[in-house]
Amino acid sequence: MPLLTPLRFSWRRLPAAGVPVKNLGLRTVASGASSPSGASPKAFNIFDRDLKRKQKNWAARQPEPMKFDYLKEEVGSRIADRVYDIARDFHLALDVGCGRGYIAEHLNKKNALETEIPTVSVLADEEFLPFRENTFDLVVSSLSLHWVNDLPRALEQIHYVLKPDGVFIGAMFGGDTLFELRCSLQLAETEREGGFSPHVSPFTAVNDLGHLLGRAGFNTLTVDTDEIQVNYPGMFELMEDLQGMGESNCAWNRKALLHRDTMLAAAAVYREMYRNEDGSVPATYQIYYMIGWKYHDSQAKPAERGSATVSFGELGKINDLMSQGKKSQ
C-alpha cells in the first residue's frame, strides 16, 4: 500500500483572488514522468512505506504532537527564507510532505499581505503526484523525501509538475544525521551480541544529490549542507522524540527488537563518547538544501566556448592596475 502523504498547494502574492481549484488539473493517476530505464520495483524497495504510514499516524494521534515539531519548524523556516530570497511572485505553489504546514506557517509570517496564504491539502504519494504537467510555479519539500523508496522518480515527478522556469526548493536529511546514535548502537550491539544491524535509516549522500537532480531535468542547481545539533538528557529521550516525530526507522532490513542490556550499553557508550559538559548528549541532524530550476528559454545560458575577450593571464594584472590607481589618487 503506498504511503499517502499530505501535499499542500497554495497561491501567494497575488493581485487577484487566486487560482480556482478546478483549474489545478488534479488527476487520479500518476503523472507522465517515467521511472529510470531498467529499474525494477525491488531495486527501490528500501523502506516499508506501510509501516512509515502507521508511524506517522501514531505520532499525529499523540496528546501533544506539536512538542516534537521543533526540528521541522526550524527547517521549514529556512526553506521559507530561501523562497523569499528569490525576487519573484509564485502564483501557485506545492508543498510535498507538508505535515502540519511548517513552510506555509513561516511564509505567512513573512508575507507582506495581511491575509493568510490560502491553501488546499491533498493526500497523495510523493512518487505519484496527482497533478498535470506544468502546473506549479514553485514546489517545496521539507524533511519528507528521505522516506521515498524511488527518489529519482520523485524528483522527476516534481520536475514534471513544475512550469517552465519554475523552481524546486527542498530539504532532506543527510548522511551524517544521527551519527552519534548510529555509532553507539553499533558498538554496543557488536560487543553484546557479536554483530550489528542497521538501526538508523540510510540517507542519500550529498555528492549523489546533484546528480539525481540533474538526471531529473533540473538545471542551475544549488546544493548545500547544514547541521543542526540538539541536546537531549540522554539517548532514550532522543529516541522518544524521534518516535514522536514519526521518524523511527522503517527500513526493511532493520532489526525489530534490541535486547534490554544492549540498549543500556548503547546509552552508556553514547554518554561516554559524546557527553557535553552539562551532562546532556548531542544529536546531529545534517540537512541537505537543494534548489533546481526547470528549463525555460528566458534563463541565462553559459557563454559559448572560446567567446571570452580576456584571458586568465590578463586577469592576474587587475590587482596591479588597481594598486597603481590608488597611488595616483
JSON list of C-alpha atoms in Angstrom, two decimals, residues 39-191:
[
{"chain": "A", "resi": 39, "resn": "ALA", "atom": "CA", "xyz": [14.75, -0.06, -12.84]},
{"chain": "A", "resi": 40, "resn": "SER", "atom": "CA", "xyz": [12.72, -2.76, -11.17]},
{"chain": "A", "resi": 41, "resn": "PRO", "atom": "CA", "xyz": [10.39, -2.17, -8.20]},
{"chain": "A", "resi": 42, "resn": "LYS", "atom": "CA", "xyz": [12.60, -4.26, -5.92]},
{"chain": "A", "resi": 43, "resn": "ALA", "atom": "CA", "xyz": [15.62, -2.07, -6.71]},
{"chain": "A", "resi": 44, "resn": "PHE", "atom": "CA", "xyz": [13.96, 0.84, -4.88]},
{"chain": "A", "resi": 45, "resn": "ASN", "atom": "CA", "xyz": [12.13, -1.07, -2.14]},
{"chain": "A", "resi": 46, "resn": "ILE", "atom": "CA", "xyz": [14.27, 0.13, 0.77]},
{"chain": "A", "resi": 47, "resn": "PHE", "atom": "CA", "xyz": [11.58, 1.28, 3.19]},
{"chain": "A", "resi": 48, "resn": "ASP", "atom": "CA", "xyz": [8.42, -0.31, 4.50]},
{"chain": "A", "resi": 49, "resn": "ARG", "atom": "CA", "xyz": [6.08, 2.50, 3.44]},
{"chain": "A", "resi": 50, "resn": "ASP", "atom": "CA", "xyz": [3.07, 0.93, 5.13]},
{"chain": "A", "resi": 51, "resn": "LEU", "atom": "CA", "xyz": [4.98, 0.91, 8.45]},
{"chain": "A", "resi": 52, "resn": "LYS", "atom": "CA", "xyz": [6.03, 4.52, 7.92]},
{"chain": "A", "resi": 53, "resn": "ARG", "atom": "CA", "xyz": [2.39, 5.50, 7.39]},
{"chain": "A", "resi": 54, "resn": "LYS", "atom": "CA", "xyz": [1.48, 3.80, 10.69]},
{"chain": "A", "resi": 55, "resn": "GLN", "atom": "CA", "xyz": [4.37, 5.52, 12.48]},
{"chain": "A", "resi": 56, "resn": "LYS", "atom": "CA", "xyz": [3.29, 8.95, 11.26]},
{"chain": "A", "resi": 57, "resn": "ASN", "atom": "CA", "xyz": [-0.36, 8.29, 12.07]},
{"chain": "A", "resi": 58, "resn": "TRP", "atom": "CA", "xyz": [0.61, 7.16, 15.59]},
{"chain": "A", "resi": 59, "resn": "ALA", "atom": "CA", "xyz": [2.71, 10.29, 16.10]},
{"chain": "A", "resi": 60, "resn": "ALA", "atom": "CA", "xyz": [-0.14, 12.53, 14.91]},
{"chain": "A", "resi": 61, "resn": "ARG", "atom": "CA", "xyz": [-2.55, 10.96, 17.43]},
{"chain": "A", "resi": 62, "resn": "GLN", "atom": "CA", "xyz": [-0.39, 11.71, 20.47]},
{"chain": "A", "resi": 63, "resn": "PRO", "atom": "CA", "xyz": [-1.76, 14.13, 23.09]},
{"chain": "A", "resi": 64, "resn": "GLU", "atom": "CA", "xyz": [0.91, 16.79, 22.39]},
{"chain": "A", "resi": 65, "resn": "PRO", "atom": "CA", "xyz": [2.24, 16.11, 18.90]},
{"chain": "A", "resi": 66, "resn": "MET", "atom": "CA", "xyz": [3.42, 19.70, 18.39]},
{"chain": "A", "resi": 67, "resn": "LYS", "atom": "CA", "xyz": [6.09, 19.43, 21.09]},
{"chain": "A", "resi": 68, "resn": "PHE", "atom": "CA", "xyz": [8.07, 17.23, 18.68]},
{"chain": "A", "resi": 69, "resn": "ASP", "atom": "CA", "xyz": [7.86, 19.73, 15.80]},
{"chain": "A", "resi": 70, "resn": "TYR", "atom": "CA", "xyz": [10.92, 21.77, 16.75]},
{"chain": "A", "resi": 71, "resn": "LEU", "atom": "CA", "xyz": [13.17, 20.33, 14.03]},
{"chain": "A", "resi": 72, "resn": "LYS", "atom": "CA", "xyz": [10.58, 20.53, 11.25]},
{"chain": "A", "resi": 73, "resn": "GLU", "atom": "CA", "xyz": [9.69, 24.07, 12.35]},
{"chain": "A", "resi": 74, "resn": "GLU", "atom": "CA", "xyz": [13.32, 25.16, 12.10]},
{"chain": "A", "resi": 75, "resn": "VAL", "atom": "CA", "xyz": [13.95, 23.61, 8.69]},
{"chain": "A", "resi": 76, "resn": "GLY", "atom": "CA", "xyz": [10.58, 24.89, 7.44]},
{"chain": "A", "resi": 77, "resn": "SER", "atom": "CA", "xyz": [11.63, 28.44, 8.37]},
{"chain": "A", "resi": 78, "resn": "ARG", "atom": "CA", "xyz": [14.92, 28.03, 6.47]},
{"chain": "A", "resi": 79, "resn": "ILE", "atom": "CA", "xyz": [13.04, 26.83, 3.39]},
{"chain": "A", "resi": 80, "resn": "ALA", "atom": "CA", "xyz": [10.74, 29.87, 3.67]},
{"chain": "A", "resi": 81, "resn": "ASP", "atom": "CA", "xyz": [13.82, 32.12, 3.82]},
{"chain": "A", "resi": 82, "resn": "ARG", "atom": "CA", "xyz": [15.09, 30.60, 0.58]},
{"chain": "A", "resi": 83, "resn": "VAL", "atom": "CA", "xyz": [11.73, 31.18, -1.09]},
{"chain": "A", "resi": 84, "resn": "TYR", "atom": "CA", "xyz": [11.80, 34.86, -0.14]},
{"chain": "A", "resi": 85, "resn": "ASP", "atom": "CA", "xyz": [15.39, 35.19, -1.35]},
{"chain": "A", "resi": 86, "resn": "ILE", "atom": "CA", "xyz": [14.01, 34.79, -4.88]},
{"chain": "A", "resi": 87, "resn": "ALA", "atom": "CA", "xyz": [12.64, 38.10, -6.14]},
{"chain": "A", "resi": 88, "resn": "ARG", "atom": "CA", "xyz": [9.60, 36.67, -7.83]},
{"chain": "A", "resi": 89, "resn": "ASP", "atom": "CA", "xyz": [5.89, 36.14, -7.26]},
{"chain": "A", "resi": 90, "resn": "PHE", "atom": "CA", "xyz": [4.84, 32.47, -7.20]},
{"chain": "A", "resi": 91, "resn": "HIS", "atom": "CA", "xyz": [1.17, 32.33, -8.04]},
{"chain": "A", "resi": 92, "resn": "LEU", "atom": "CA", "xyz": [0.74, 28.62, -7.36]},
{"chain": "A", "resi": 93, "resn": "ALA", "atom": "CA", "xyz": [2.97, 26.52, -5.09]},
{"chain": "A", "resi": 94, "resn": "LEU", "atom": "CA", "xyz": [3.06, 22.88, -3.97]},
{"chain": "A", "resi": 95, "resn": "ASP", "atom": "CA", "xyz": [4.42, 21.68, -0.62]},
{"chain": "A", "resi": 96, "resn": "VAL", "atom": "CA", "xyz": [5.30, 17.98, -0.87]},
{"chain": "A", "resi": 97, "resn": "GLY", "atom": "CA", "xyz": [5.02, 16.26, 2.52]},
{"chain": "A", "resi": 98, "resn": "CYS", "atom": "CA", "xyz": [3.69, 19.39, 4.22]},
{"chain": "A", "resi": 99, "resn": "GLY", "atom": "CA", "xyz": [2.78, 17.77, 7.55]},
{"chain": "A", "resi": 100, "resn": "ARG", "atom": "CA", "xyz": [1.18, 20.48, 9.66]},
{"chain": "A", "resi": 101, "resn": "GLY", "atom": "CA", "xyz": [2.26, 23.17, 7.21]},
{"chain": "A", "resi": 102, "resn": "TYR", "atom": "CA", "xyz": [5.65, 24.14, 8.60]},
{"chain": "A", "resi": 103, "resn": "ILE", "atom": "CA", "xyz": [6.75, 26.02, 5.47]},
{"chain": "A", "resi": 104, "resn": "ALA", "atom": "CA", "xyz": [3.39, 27.73, 4.90]},
{"chain": "A", "resi": 105, "resn": "GLU", "atom": "CA", "xyz": [3.38, 28.91, 8.52]},
{"chain": "A", "resi": 106, "resn": "HIS", "atom": "CA", "xyz": [6.65, 30.76, 8.06]},
{"chain": "A", "resi": 107, "resn": "LEU", "atom": "CA", "xyz": [5.66, 32.08, 4.64]},
{"chain": "A", "resi": 108, "resn": "ASN", "atom": "CA", "xyz": [2.58, 33.57, 6.29]},
{"chain": "A", "resi": 109, "resn": "LYS", "atom": "CA", "xyz": [4.78, 35.26, 8.91]},
{"chain": "A", "resi": 110, "resn": "LYS", "atom": "CA", "xyz": [6.91, 36.82, 6.16]},
{"chain": "A", "resi": 111, "resn": "ASN", "atom": "CA", "xyz": [4.00, 37.61, 3.86]},
{"chain": "A", "resi": 112, "resn": "ALA", "atom": "CA", "xyz": [3.69, 41.36, 3.22]},
{"chain": "A", "resi": 113, "resn": "LEU", "atom": "CA", "xyz": [-0.07, 40.96, 2.75]},
{"chain": "A", "resi": 114, "resn": "GLU", "atom": "CA", "xyz": [-2.23, 40.87, 5.86]},
{"chain": "A", "resi": 115, "resn": "THR", "atom": "CA", "xyz": [-4.26, 37.86, 4.73]},
{"chain": "A", "resi": 116, "resn": "GLU", "atom": "CA", "xyz": [-3.03, 34.29, 5.14]},
{"chain": "A", "resi": 117, "resn": "ILE", "atom": "CA", "xyz": [-1.91, 32.35, 2.11]},
{"chain": "A", "resi": 118, "resn": "PRO", "atom": "CA", "xyz": [-4.90, 30.23, 1.02]},
{"chain": "A", "resi": 119, "resn": "THR", "atom": "CA", "xyz": [-4.11, 26.51, 0.94]},
{"chain": "A", "resi": 120, "resn": "VAL", "atom": "CA", "xyz": [-5.74, 23.23, -0.04]},
{"chain": "A", "resi": 121, "resn": "SER", "atom": "CA", "xyz": [-4.50, 19.85, 1.27]},
{"chain": "A", "resi": 122, "resn": "VAL", "atom": "CA", "xyz": [-4.37, 16.64, -0.77]},
{"chain": "A", "resi": 123, "resn": "LEU", "atom": "CA", "xyz": [-3.35, 13.10, 0.25]},
{"chain": "A", "resi": 124, "resn": "ALA", "atom": "CA", "xyz": [-1.02, 11.56, -2.31]},
{"chain": "A", "resi": 125, "resn": "ASP", "atom": "CA", "xyz": [2.18, 9.58, -2.81]},
{"chain": "A", "resi": 126, "resn": "GLU", "atom": "CA", "xyz": [5.36, 11.60, -3.48]},
{"chain": "A", "resi": 127, "resn": "GLU", "atom": "CA", "xyz": [6.31, 9.14, -6.23]},
{"chain": "A", "resi": 128, "resn": "PHE", "atom": "CA", "xyz": [2.94, 9.57, -7.99]},
{"chain": "A", "resi": 129, "resn": "LEU", "atom": "CA", "xyz": [1.96, 13.24, -7.79]},
{"chain": "A", "resi": 130, "resn": "PRO", "atom": "CA", "xyz": [-1.65, 13.61, -8.98]},
{"chain": "A", "resi": 131, "resn": "PHE", "atom": "CA", "xyz": [-1.13, 16.83, -10.96]},
{"chain": "A", "resi": 132, "resn": "ARG", "atom": "CA", "xyz": [-0.79, 17.65, -14.62]},
{"chain": "A", "resi": 133, "resn": "GLU", "atom": "CA", "xyz": [2.41, 18.74, -16.30]},
{"chain": "A", "resi": 134, "resn": "ASN", "atom": "CA", "xyz": [3.42, 22.40, -15.96]},
{"chain": "A", "resi": 135, "resn": "THR", "atom": "CA", "xyz": [1.03, 23.18, -13.09]},
{"chain": "A", "resi": 136, "resn": "PHE", "atom": "CA", "xyz": [3.09, 24.89, -10.35]},
{"chain": "A", "resi": 137, "resn": "ASP", "atom": "CA", "xyz": [5.38, 27.91, -10.25]},
{"chain": "A", "resi": 138, "resn": "LEU", "atom": "CA", "xyz": [7.08, 26.62, -7.10]},
{"chain": "A", "resi": 139, "resn": "VAL", "atom": "CA", "xyz": [7.47, 23.24, -5.40]},
{"chain": "A", "resi": 140, "resn": "VAL", "atom": "CA", "xyz": [8.89, 22.97, -1.89]},
{"chain": "A", "resi": 141, "resn": "SER", "atom": "CA", "xyz": [9.55, 19.95, 0.32]},
{"chain": "A", "resi": 142, "resn": "SER", "atom": "CA", "xyz": [10.95, 19.79, 3.83]},
{"chain": "A", "resi": 143, "resn": "LEU", "atom": "CA", "xyz": [12.17, 16.61, 5.56]},
{"chain": "A", "resi": 144, "resn": "SER", "atom": "CA", "xyz": [9.90, 14.26, 3.63]},
{"chain": "A", "resi": 145, "resn": "LEU", "atom": "CA", "xyz": [11.81, 12.87, 0.64]},
{"chain": "A", "resi": 146, "resn": "HIS", "atom": "CA", "xyz": [14.27, 10.82, 2.72]},
{"chain": "A", "resi": 147, "resn": "TRP", "atom": "CA", "xyz": [11.50, 8.21, 3.20]},
{"chain": "A", "resi": 148, "resn": "VAL", "atom": "CA", "xyz": [10.84, 7.84, -0.54]},
{"chain": "A", "resi": 149, "resn": "ASN", "atom": "CA", "xyz": [11.86, 4.48, -1.99]},
{"chain": "A", "resi": 150, "resn": "ASP", "atom": "CA", "xyz": [12.40, 5.78, -5.53]},
{"chain": "A", "resi": 151, "resn": "LEU", "atom": "CA", "xyz": [13.97, 9.20, -5.06]},
{"chain": "A", "resi": 152, "resn": "PRO", "atom": "CA", "xyz": [14.89, 9.59, -8.76]},
{"chain": "A", "resi": 153, "resn": "ARG", "atom": "CA", "xyz": [11.25, 9.10, -9.72]},
{"chain": "A", "resi": 154, "resn": "ALA", "atom": "CA", "xyz": [10.04, 11.51, -7.00]},
{"chain": "A", "resi": 155, "resn": "LEU", "atom": "CA", "xyz": [12.36, 14.22, -8.32]},
{"chain": "A", "resi": 156, "resn": "GLU", "atom": "CA", "xyz": [11.17, 13.51, -11.87]},
{"chain": "A", "resi": 157, "resn": "GLN", "atom": "CA", "xyz": [7.57, 13.91, -10.69]},
{"chain": "A", "resi": 158, "resn": "ILE", "atom": "CA", "xyz": [8.39, 17.27, -9.09]},
{"chain": "A", "resi": 159, "resn": "HIS", "atom": "CA", "xyz": [10.10, 18.42, -12.30]},
{"chain": "A", "resi": 160, "resn": "TYR", "atom": "CA", "xyz": [7.09, 17.24, -14.32]},
{"chain": "A", "resi": 161, "resn": "VAL", "atom": "CA", "xyz": [4.50, 19.28, -12.39]},
{"chain": "A", "resi": 162, "resn": "LEU", "atom": "CA", "xyz": [6.63, 22.45, -12.39]},
{"chain": "A", "resi": 163, "resn": "LYS", "atom": "CA", "xyz": [6.00, 25.09, -15.04]},
{"chain": "A", "resi": 164, "resn": "PRO", "atom": "CA", "xyz": [8.96, 26.06, -17.26]},
{"chain": "A", "resi": 165, "resn": "ASP", "atom": "CA", "xyz": [11.18, 28.46, -15.29]},
{"chain": "A", "resi": 166, "resn": "GLY", "atom": "CA", "xyz": [9.60, 27.09, -12.09]},
{"chain": "A", "resi": 167, "resn": "VAL", "atom": "CA", "xyz": [11.80, 26.29, -9.13]},
{"chain": "A", "resi": 168, "resn": "PHE", "atom": "CA", "xyz": [12.06, 23.42, -6.65]},
{"chain": "A", "resi": 169, "resn": "ILE", "atom": "CA", "xyz": [13.38, 24.19, -3.16]},
{"chain": "A", "resi": 170, "resn": "GLY", "atom": "CA", "xyz": [13.80, 21.20, -0.87]},
{"chain": "A", "resi": 171, "resn": "ALA", "atom": "CA", "xyz": [15.46, 19.93, 2.28]},
{"chain": "A", "resi": 172, "resn": "MET", "atom": "CA", "xyz": [16.17, 16.37, 3.39]},
{"chain": "A", "resi": 173, "resn": "PHE", "atom": "CA", "xyz": [18.28, 14.62, 6.00]},
{"chain": "A", "resi": 174, "resn": "GLY", "atom": "CA", "xyz": [21.89, 13.95, 5.04]},
{"chain": "A", "resi": 175, "resn": "GLY", "atom": "CA", "xyz": [24.20, 11.00, 5.55]},
{"chain": "A", "resi": 176, "resn": "ASP", "atom": "CA", "xyz": [25.76, 12.21, 8.83]},
{"chain": "A", "resi": 177, "resn": "THR", "atom": "CA", "xyz": [22.38, 12.55, 10.55]},
{"chain": "A", "resi": 178, "resn": "LEU", "atom": "CA", "xyz": [22.35, 10.89, 13.98]},
{"chain": "A", "resi": 179, "resn": "PHE", "atom": "CA", "xyz": [25.89, 9.56, 13.59]},
{"chain": "A", "resi": 180, "resn": "GLU", "atom": "CA", "xyz": [26.26, 9.57, 17.39]},
{"chain": "A", "resi": 181, "resn": "LEU", "atom": "CA", "xyz": [23.24, 7.27, 17.80]},
{"chain": "A", "resi": 182, "resn": "ARG", "atom": "CA", "xyz": [24.30, 5.02, 14.94]},
{"chain": "A", "resi": 183, "resn": "CYS", "atom": "CA", "xyz": [27.83, 4.57, 16.28]},
{"chain": "A", "resi": 184, "resn": "SER", "atom": "CA", "xyz": [26.69, 3.93, 19.86]},
{"chain": "A", "resi": 185, "resn": "LEU", "atom": "CA", "xyz": [24.18, 1.29, 18.83]},
{"chain": "A", "resi": 186, "resn": "GLN", "atom": "CA", "xyz": [26.68, -0.46, 16.57]},
{"chain": "A", "resi": 187, "resn": "LEU", "atom": "CA", "xyz": [29.39, -0.60, 19.24]},
{"chain": "A", "resi": 188, "resn": "ALA", "atom": "CA", "xyz": [27.02, -1.85, 21.93]},
{"chain": "A", "resi": 189, "resn": "GLU", "atom": "CA", "xyz": [25.37, -4.45, 19.71]},
{"chain": "A", "resi": 190, "resn": "THR", "atom": "CA", "xyz": [28.70, -5.75, 18.45]},
{"chain": "A", "resi": 191, "resn": "GLU", "atom": "CA", "xyz": [30.02, -6.10, 21.99]}
]
